[in-house]
PDB file of C-alpha atoms in Angstrom:
ATOM      1  CA  UNK U   1       2.732  28.195   6.378  1.00  0.00           C
ATOM      2  CA  UNK U   2      -0.315  30.286   6.416  1.00  0.00           C
ATOM      3  CA  UNK U   3      -1.283  30.496   9.811  1.00  0.00           C
ATOM      4  CA  UNK U   4      -5.045  29.954   8.677  1.00  0.00           C
ATOM      5  CA  UNK U   5      -4.384  26.438   7.656  1.00  0.00           C
ATOM      6  CA  UNK U   6      -3.670  25.185  11.232  1.00  0.00           C
ATOM      7  CA  UNK U   7      -7.106  25.652  12.448  1.00  0.00           C
ATOM      8  CA  UNK U   8      -8.397  24.424   9.125  1.00  0.00           C
ATOM      9  CA  UNK U   9      -6.631  21.253   9.307  1.00  0.00           C
ATOM     10  CA  UNK U  10      -7.406  20.976  13.200  1.00  0.00           C
ATOM     11  CA  UNK U  11     -10.981  21.345  12.355  1.00  0.00           C
ATOM     12  CA  UNK U  12     -10.843  18.654   9.624  1.00  0.00           C
ATOM     13  CA  UNK U  13      -8.937  16.129  11.873  1.00  0.00           C
ATOM     14  CA  UNK U  14     -11.941  16.574  14.522  1.00  0.00           C
ATOM     15  CA  UNK U  15     -14.561  16.023  12.274  1.00  0.00           C
ATOM     16  CA  UNK U  16     -13.185  13.393  10.212  1.00  0.00           C
ATOM     17  CA  UNK U  17     -13.549   9.613  10.893  1.00  0.00           C
ATOM     18  CA  UNK U  18     -10.120   8.015  10.705  1.00  0.00           C
ATOM     19  CA  UNK U  19      -9.750   4.593   8.818  1.00  0.00           C
ATOM     20  CA  UNK U  20      -6.168   2.677   9.537  1.00  0.00           C
ATOM     21  CA  UNK U  21      -5.252   0.960   6.053  1.00  0.00           C
ATOM     22  CA  UNK U  22      -2.207  -0.751   7.485  1.00  0.00           C
ATOM     23  CA  UNK U  23      -1.633  -4.297   9.087  1.00  0.00           C
ATOM     24  CA  UNK U  24      -0.257  -4.610  12.484  1.00  0.00           C
ATOM     25  CA  UNK U  25       3.223  -6.002  12.361  1.00  0.00           C
ATOM     26  CA  UNK U  26       3.355  -9.068  14.070  1.00  0.00           C
ATOM     27  CA  UNK U  27       5.074 -12.559  14.122  1.00  0.00           C
ATOM     28  CA  UNK U  28       3.905 -14.963  11.662  1.00  0.00           C
ATOM     29  CA  UNK U  29       2.183 -12.228   9.373  1.00  0.00           C
ATOM     30  CA  UNK U  30       2.561 -13.282   5.590  1.00  0.00           C
ATOM     31  CA  UNK U  31       5.414 -12.321   3.589  1.00  0.00           C
ATOM     32  CA  UNK U  32       6.668 -13.675  -0.068  1.00  0.00           C
ATOM     33  CA  UNK U  33       8.216 -17.002   0.880  1.00  0.00           C
ATOM     34  CA  UNK U  34      12.155 -15.675  -0.253  1.00  0.00           C
ATOM     35  CA  UNK U  35      11.844 -12.605   1.972  1.00  0.00           C
ATOM     36  CA  UNK U  36      12.774 -12.193   5.788  1.00  0.00           C
ATOM     37  CA  UNK U  37      10.221 -12.627   8.243  1.00  0.00           C
ATOM     38  CA  UNK U  38       8.814 -10.630  11.200  1.00  0.00           C
ATOM     39  CA  UNK U  39      10.682 -11.303  14.641  1.00  0.00           C
ATOM     40  CA  UNK U  40      10.887  -9.722  17.825  1.00  0.00           C
ATOM     41  CA  UNK U  41      13.880 -10.101  20.683  1.00  0.00           C
ATOM     42  CA  UNK U  42      13.142  -8.764  23.888  1.00  0.00           C
ATOM     43  CA  UNK U  43      16.439  -7.207  25.659  1.00  0.00           C
ATOM     44  CA  UNK U  44      14.988  -5.441  28.229  1.00  0.00           C
ATOM     45  CA  UNK U  45      11.927  -5.856  30.325  1.00  0.00           C
ATOM     46  CA  UNK U  46      10.796  -4.570  33.843  1.00  0.00           C
ATOM     47  CA  UNK U  47       9.478  -8.025  34.286  1.00  0.00           C
ATOM     48  CA  UNK U  48      13.185  -8.695  34.815  1.00  0.00           C
ATOM     49  CA  UNK U  49      14.010  -6.012  36.574  1.00  0.00           C
ATOM     50  CA  UNK U  50      14.955  -3.510  34.028  1.00  0.00           C
ATOM     51  CA  UNK U  51      13.445  -0.059  34.249  1.00  0.00           C
ATOM     52  CA  UNK U  52      11.739  -0.061  30.679  1.00  0.00           C
ATOM     53  CA  UNK U  53      10.899  -2.295  28.230  1.00  0.00           C
ATOM     54  CA  UNK U  54      13.238  -2.405  24.730  1.00  0.00           C
ATOM     55  CA  UNK U  55      12.887  -5.029  22.063  1.00  0.00           C
ATOM     56  CA  UNK U  56      14.877  -5.573  19.002  1.00  0.00           C
ATOM     57  CA  UNK U  57      12.727  -5.815  15.696  1.00  0.00           C
ATOM     58  CA  UNK U  58      13.612  -7.619  12.887  1.00  0.00           C
ATOM     59  CA  UNK U  59      11.892  -7.582   9.323  1.00  0.00           C
ATOM     60  CA  UNK U  60      12.330  -7.080   5.536  1.00  0.00           C
ATOM     61  CA  UNK U  61      11.683  -3.852   3.888  1.00  0.00           C
ATOM     62  CA  UNK U  62       8.619  -5.478   2.198  1.00  0.00           C
ATOM     63  CA  UNK U  63       6.866  -6.836   5.369  1.00  0.00           C
ATOM     64  CA  UNK U  64       3.431  -5.847   5.889  1.00  0.00           C
ATOM     65  CA  UNK U  65       1.676  -2.784   4.410  1.00  0.00           C
ATOM     66  CA  UNK U  66       4.439  -0.951   2.567  1.00  0.00           C
ATOM     67  CA  UNK U  67       5.542   1.136  -0.226  1.00  0.00           C
ATOM     68  CA  UNK U  68       7.901  -0.242  -2.650  1.00  0.00           C
ATOM     69  CA  UNK U  69      10.404   2.363  -4.110  1.00  0.00           C
ATOM     70  CA  UNK U  70      11.362   2.396  -7.883  1.00  0.00           C
ATOM     71  CA  UNK U  71      14.717   0.764  -6.578  1.00  0.00           C
ATOM     72  CA  UNK U  72      12.809  -2.688  -5.905  1.00  0.00           C
ATOM     73  CA  UNK U  73      12.841  -3.204  -9.778  1.00  0.00           C
ATOM     74  CA  UNK U  74      14.643  -0.348 -11.464  1.00  0.00           C
ATOM     75  CA  UNK U  75      18.500  -0.552 -11.241  1.00  0.00           C
ATOM     76  CA  UNK U  76      19.805   3.297 -10.415  1.00  0.00           C
ATOM     77  CA  UNK U  77      15.876   4.034  -9.573  1.00  0.00           C
ATOM     78  CA  UNK U  78      15.025   6.349  -6.443  1.00  0.00           C
ATOM     79  CA  UNK U  79      15.437   4.296  -2.821  1.00  0.00           C
ATOM     80  CA  UNK U  80      12.766   4.674  -0.380  1.00  0.00           C
ATOM     81  CA  UNK U  81      14.259   7.718   1.212  1.00  0.00           C
ATOM     82  CA  UNK U  82      14.616   9.654  -2.168  1.00  0.00           C
ATOM     83  CA  UNK U  83      11.041   9.009  -2.613  1.00  0.00           C
ATOM     84  CA  UNK U  84       8.694  12.133  -2.341  1.00  0.00           C
ATOM     85  CA  UNK U  85       7.280  12.325   0.905  1.00  0.00           C
ATOM     86  CA  UNK U  86       3.904  13.563  -0.763  1.00  0.00           C
ATOM     87  CA  UNK U  87       3.293  10.182  -2.770  1.00  0.00           C
ATOM     88  CA  UNK U  88       1.015   8.754  -0.530  1.00  0.00           C
ATOM     89  CA  UNK U  89      -0.571  12.116   0.545  1.00  0.00           C
ATOM     90  CA  UNK U  90      -3.795  13.405  -1.510  1.00  0.00           C
ATOM     91  CA  UNK U  91      -7.188  12.396  -2.578  1.00  0.00           C
ATOM     92  CA  UNK U  92      -7.530   8.581  -2.353  1.00  0.00           C
ATOM     93  CA  UNK U  93      -9.610   7.257  -4.851  1.00  0.00           C
ATOM     94  CA  UNK U  94     -11.104   3.473  -4.238  1.00  0.00           C
ATOM     95  CA  UNK U  95     -11.569   1.015  -7.265  1.00  0.00           C
ATOM     96  CA  UNK U  96     -13.810  -1.876  -6.632  1.00  0.00           C
ATOM     97  CA  UNK U  97     -12.269  -4.599  -8.129  1.00  0.00           C
ATOM     98  CA  UNK U  98     -13.350  -7.701  -5.714  1.00  0.00           C
ATOM     99  CA  UNK U  99     -15.352  -9.322  -8.691  1.00  0.00           C
ATOM    100  CA  UNK U 100     -12.563 -10.287 -10.342  1.00  0.00           C
ATOM    101  CA  UNK U 101     -11.674 -14.211  -9.938  1.00  0.00           C
ATOM    102  CA  UNK U 102      -8.230 -15.355  -8.752  1.00  0.00           C
ATOM    103  CA  UNK U 103      -5.320 -14.306 -10.764  1.00  0.00           C
ATOM    104  CA  UNK U 104      -7.756 -12.197 -12.620  1.00  0.00           C
ATOM    105  CA  UNK U 105      -6.930  -8.704 -14.370  1.00  0.00           C
ATOM    106  CA  UNK U 106      -8.189  -5.311 -13.706  1.00  0.00           C
ATOM    107  CA  UNK U 107      -8.367  -4.095 -17.292  1.00  0.00           C
ATOM    108  CA  UNK U 108      -8.053  -0.274 -19.082  1.00  0.00           C
ATOM    109  CA  UNK U 109     -11.408  -0.968 -19.995  1.00  0.00           C
ATOM    110  CA  UNK U 110     -12.651  -1.239 -16.564  1.00  0.00           C
ATOM    111  CA  UNK U 111     -10.963   1.449 -15.486  1.00  0.00           C
ATOM    112  CA  UNK U 112     -12.509   3.733 -17.801  1.00  0.00           C
ATOM    113  CA  UNK U 113     -15.900   2.122 -17.067  1.00  0.00           C
ATOM    114  CA  UNK U 114     -14.874   3.289 -13.374  1.00  0.00           C
ATOM    115  CA  UNK U 115     -14.456   6.834 -14.449  1.00  0.00           C
ATOM    116  CA  UNK U 116     -17.418   7.057 -16.456  1.00  0.00           C
ATOM    117  CA  UNK U 117     -19.593   6.065 -13.236  1.00  0.00           C
ATOM    118  CA  UNK U 118     -17.362   7.836 -10.432  1.00  0.00           C
ATOM    119  CA  UNK U 119     -15.914  10.669 -12.030  1.00  0.00           C
ATOM    120  CA  UNK U 120     -11.866  11.484 -13.910  1.00  0.00           C
ATOM    121  CA  UNK U 121      -9.058  10.231 -11.981  1.00  0.00           C
ATOM    122  CA  UNK U 122      -6.562  13.296 -11.491  1.00  0.00           C
ATOM    123  CA  UNK U 123      -3.408  14.099 -10.955  1.00  0.00           C
ATOM    124  CA  UNK U 124      -1.810  13.399  -7.657  1.00  0.00           C
ATOM    125  CA  UNK U 125      -4.410  11.007  -6.841  1.00  0.00           C
ATOM    126  CA  UNK U 126      -3.529   7.917  -4.423  1.00  0.00           C
ATOM    127  CA  UNK U 127      -5.033   5.060  -6.644  1.00  0.00           C
ATOM    128  CA  UNK U 128      -6.481   2.285  -3.941  1.00  0.00           C
ATOM    129  CA  UNK U 129      -7.540  -1.278  -5.454  1.00  0.00           C
ATOM    130  CA  UNK U 130      -9.655  -3.292  -3.451  1.00  0.00           C
ATOM    131  CA  UNK U 131      -9.510  -6.671  -4.828  1.00  0.00           C
ATOM    132  CA  UNK U 132     -11.203  -8.129  -1.714  1.00  0.00           C
ATOM    133  CA  UNK U 133      -7.745  -9.897  -0.874  1.00  0.00           C
ATOM    134  CA  UNK U 134      -8.020  -8.484   2.642  1.00  0.00           C
ATOM    135  CA  UNK U 135     -10.629 -11.109   3.700  1.00  0.00           C
ATOM    136  CA  UNK U 136      -8.003 -14.031   3.146  1.00  0.00           C
ATOM    137  CA  UNK U 137      -5.322 -12.220   5.358  1.00  0.00           C
ATOM    138  CA  UNK U 138      -4.385 -13.808   8.401  1.00  0.00           C
ATOM    139  CA  UNK U 139      -1.098 -14.975  10.522  1.00  0.00           C
ATOM    140  CA  UNK U 140       0.636 -18.633  10.421  1.00  0.00           C
ATOM    141  CA  UNK U 141      -1.256 -21.337   8.367  1.00  0.00           C
ATOM    142  CA  UNK U 142      -4.083 -19.154   8.070  1.00  0.00           C
ATOM    143  CA  UNK U 143      -2.262 -16.731   5.700  1.00  0.00           C
ATOM    144  CA  UNK U 144      -1.874 -19.551   3.110  1.00  0.00           C
ATOM    145  CA  UNK U 145      -4.778 -18.189   0.652  1.00  0.00           C
ATOM    146  CA  UNK U 146      -3.446 -14.828   1.109  1.00  0.00           C
ATOM    147  CA  UNK U 147      -0.177 -15.837  -0.468  1.00  0.00           C
ATOM    148  CA  UNK U 148      -1.511 -17.291  -3.786  1.00  0.00           C
ATOM    149  CA  UNK U 149      -3.819 -16.557  -6.690  1.00  0.00           C
ATOM    150  CA  UNK U 150      -4.429 -12.709  -5.861  1.00  0.00           C
ATOM    151  CA  UNK U 151      -5.586 -10.541  -8.776  1.00  0.00           C
ATOM    152  CA  UNK U 152      -3.735  -7.577  -9.849  1.00  0.00           C
ATOM    153  CA  UNK U 153      -3.421  -4.544 -12.291  1.00  0.00           C
ATOM    154  CA  UNK U 154      -3.098  -4.882 -15.971  1.00  0.00           C
ATOM    155  CA  UNK U 155      -0.200  -3.515 -17.828  1.00  0.00           C
ATOM    156  CA  UNK U 156      -2.600  -1.164 -19.746  1.00  0.00           C
ATOM    157  CA  UNK U 157      -4.194   0.185 -16.777  1.00  0.00           C
ATOM    158  CA  UNK U 158      -0.779   0.788 -15.178  1.00  0.00           C
ATOM    159  CA  UNK U 159       0.150   2.845 -18.002  1.00  0.00           C
ATOM    160  CA  UNK U 160      -3.380   4.809 -18.340  1.00  0.00           C
ATOM    161  CA  UNK U 161      -2.512   5.670 -14.252  1.00  0.00           C
ATOM    162  CA  UNK U 162       0.847   6.968 -15.091  1.00  0.00           C
ATOM    163  CA  UNK U 163      -0.144   9.016 -18.024  1.00  0.00           C
ATOM    164  CA  UNK U 164      -2.933  10.739 -15.575  1.00  0.00           C
ATOM    165  CA  UNK U 165       0.372  11.562 -13.157  1.00  0.00           C
ATOM    166  CA  UNK U 166      -1.494   9.790 -10.175  1.00  0.00           C
ATOM    167  CA  UNK U 167       1.006  10.002  -7.055  1.00  0.00           C
ATOM    168  CA  UNK U 168       0.836   6.408  -6.328  1.00  0.00           C
ATOM    169  CA  UNK U 169      -0.948   3.027  -6.702  1.00  0.00           C
ATOM    170  CA  UNK U 170      -1.774   0.518  -3.929  1.00  0.00           C
ATOM    171  CA  UNK U 171      -3.587  -3.035  -3.608  1.00  0.00           C
ATOM    172  CA  UNK U 172      -4.822  -4.798  -0.766  1.00  0.00           C
ATOM    173  CA  UNK U 173      -3.034  -8.096  -2.339  1.00  0.00           C
ATOM    174  CA  UNK U 174       0.587  -8.748  -1.676  1.00  0.00           C
ATOM    175  CA  UNK U 175       1.707  -7.238  -5.088  1.00  0.00           C
ATOM    176  CA  UNK U 176       0.112  -4.955  -7.508  1.00  0.00           C
ATOM    177  CA  UNK U 177       1.061  -7.404 -10.442  1.00  0.00           C
ATOM    178  CA  UNK U 178      -1.357 -10.579 -10.416  1.00  0.00           C
ATOM    179  CA  UNK U 179      -0.026 -13.639  -8.735  1.00  0.00           C
ATOM    180  CA  UNK U 180       2.353 -15.556 -11.640  1.00  0.00           C
ATOM    181  CA  UNK U 181       3.071 -12.694 -13.681  1.00  0.00           C
ATOM    182  CA  UNK U 182       6.423 -13.173 -15.159  1.00  0.00           C
ATOM    183  CA  UNK U 183       6.748 -10.030 -16.773  1.00  0.00           C
ATOM    184  CA  UNK U 184       5.574  -7.691 -13.687  1.00  0.00           C
ATOM    185  CA  UNK U 185       4.690  -4.780 -15.776  1.00  0.00           C
ATOM    186  CA  UNK U 186       2.858  -2.914 -13.234  1.00  0.00           C
ATOM    187  CA  UNK U 187       6.256  -2.805 -11.624  1.00  0.00           C
ATOM    188  CA  UNK U 188       8.193  -1.874 -14.519  1.00  0.00           C
ATOM    189  CA  UNK U 189       5.772   0.544 -16.053  1.00  0.00           C
ATOM    190  CA  UNK U 190       4.946   2.801 -12.555  1.00  0.00           C
ATOM    191  CA  UNK U 191       8.362   2.113 -10.624  1.00  0.00           C
ATOM    192  CA  UNK U 192      10.212   2.931 -13.998  1.00  0.00           C
ATOM    193  CA  UNK U 193       8.843   6.344 -13.868  1.00  0.00           C
ATOM    194  CA  UNK U 194       8.942   6.753 -10.336  1.00  0.00           C
ATOM    195  CA  UNK U 195       5.527   6.184  -9.321  1.00  0.00           C
ATOM    196  CA  UNK U 196       5.817   3.957  -6.068  1.00  0.00           C
ATOM    197  CA  UNK U 197       3.200   1.110  -5.078  1.00  0.00           C
ATOM    198  CA  UNK U 198       1.500   0.500  -1.743  1.00  0.00           C
ATOM    199  CA  UNK U 199       1.072  -3.368  -0.950  1.00  0.00           C
ATOM    200  CA  UNK U 200      -0.852  -4.993   1.856  1.00  0.00           C
ATOM    201  CA  UNK U 201      -3.258  -2.339   2.258  1.00  0.00           C
ATOM    202  CA  UNK U 202      -6.455  -3.003   4.373  1.00  0.00           C
ATOM    203  CA  UNK U 203      -9.612  -1.860   5.210  1.00  0.00           C
ATOM    204  CA  UNK U 204     -10.181  -0.515   1.637  1.00  0.00           C
ATOM    205  CA  UNK U 205     -13.511  -2.264   2.354  1.00  0.00           C
ATOM    206  CA  UNK U 206     -14.562   0.353   4.732  1.00  0.00           C
ATOM    207  CA  UNK U 207     -13.956   2.989   2.110  1.00  0.00           C
ATOM    208  CA  UNK U 208     -15.970   5.275  -0.132  1.00  0.00           C
ATOM    209  CA  UNK U 209     -15.003   6.007  -3.459  1.00  0.00           C
ATOM    210  CA  UNK U 210     -12.855   9.056  -2.300  1.00  0.00           C
ATOM    211  CA  UNK U 211     -11.265  10.013   0.756  1.00  0.00           C
ATOM    212  CA  UNK U 212      -8.131  11.944   1.944  1.00  0.00           C
ATOM    213  CA  UNK U 213      -5.282   9.802   2.269  1.00  0.00           C
ATOM    214  CA  UNK U 214      -1.811  10.247   4.247  1.00  0.00           C
ATOM    215  CA  UNK U 215       1.029   7.658   4.389  1.00  0.00           C
ATOM    216  CA  UNK U 216       4.244   7.992   5.772  1.00  0.00           C
ATOM    217  CA  UNK U 217       7.299   5.481   4.829  1.00  0.00           C
ATOM    218  CA  UNK U 218      10.062   4.972   7.064  1.00  0.00           C
ATOM    219  CA  UNK U 219      13.350   7.067   5.725  1.00  0.00           C
ATOM    220  CA  UNK U 220      15.595   3.803   5.486  1.00  0.00           C
ATOM    221  CA  UNK U 221      18.804   4.742   3.431  1.00  0.00           C
ATOM    222  CA  UNK U 222      19.266   2.830  -0.181  1.00  0.00           C
ATOM    223  CA  UNK U 223      15.810   0.916   0.934  1.00  0.00           C
ATOM    224  CA  UNK U 224      14.028  -0.833  -1.855  1.00  0.00           C
ATOM    225  CA  UNK U 225      10.436  -0.487   0.344  1.00  0.00           C
ATOM    226  CA  UNK U 226       9.520   0.210   3.758  1.00  0.00           C
ATOM    227  CA  UNK U 227       6.648  -0.377   5.894  1.00  0.00           C
ATOM    228  CA  UNK U 228       4.221   2.524   5.989  1.00  0.00           C
ATOM    229  CA  UNK U 229       1.365   3.577   8.209  1.00  0.00           C
ATOM    230  CA  UNK U 230      -1.788   4.665   6.112  1.00  0.00           C
ATOM    231  CA  UNK U 231      -4.736   6.104   7.043  1.00  0.00           C
ATOM    232  CA  UNK U 232      -7.916   7.564   5.162  1.00  0.00           C
ATOM    233  CA  UNK U 233      -9.860  10.686   6.297  1.00  0.00           C
ATOM    234  CA  UNK U 234     -13.517  10.285   5.300  1.00  0.00           C
TER     235      UNK U 234
END
């Protein structure tokens, strides 16, 4: 690494506002009904005479804010440890789709209008679709509205983003395809071409249109996904 980069990066970090785009992993957090729930078991604690605290954590690969690997939908596709570490590192582009009705679809025409008003989407961008669904997030029974009727990205728009060679595409909903989809076009189009999908993002409402996004998934052998800690620098 060029030694001049280190102080430049430090200067950026010191001056930037850091916005956390990931949910806290905790009991009761919403997951798709067929997926494993989050849980924790205390194995050692200083409250019972041990010298330290140690817990066993259990959760599914698609729990909380997570990154879908191609393998999630594509047989023979890359697993999460094979996904390029840079896929959630780059210019973040927040697209406001919060005007959509439940189960609505963000179309190619809407995406092109966004570009006309804000500038062109570029190769390597991290796309962040803000459907406003984070407002419905909760734990336990408070998550019921979050788990149904979310809007999503249309297949034509997903193909357009693929052609633009974006690095990854994210949503603040439970999935990128709209609720009720039976064909999952976004998952097949994007994951089928090696573009990972970020789901269950939060705090997108706090972002300007452009930011710098950094996210790192866990390196899980043969994983179909992994929880991911994502931040945006503004």
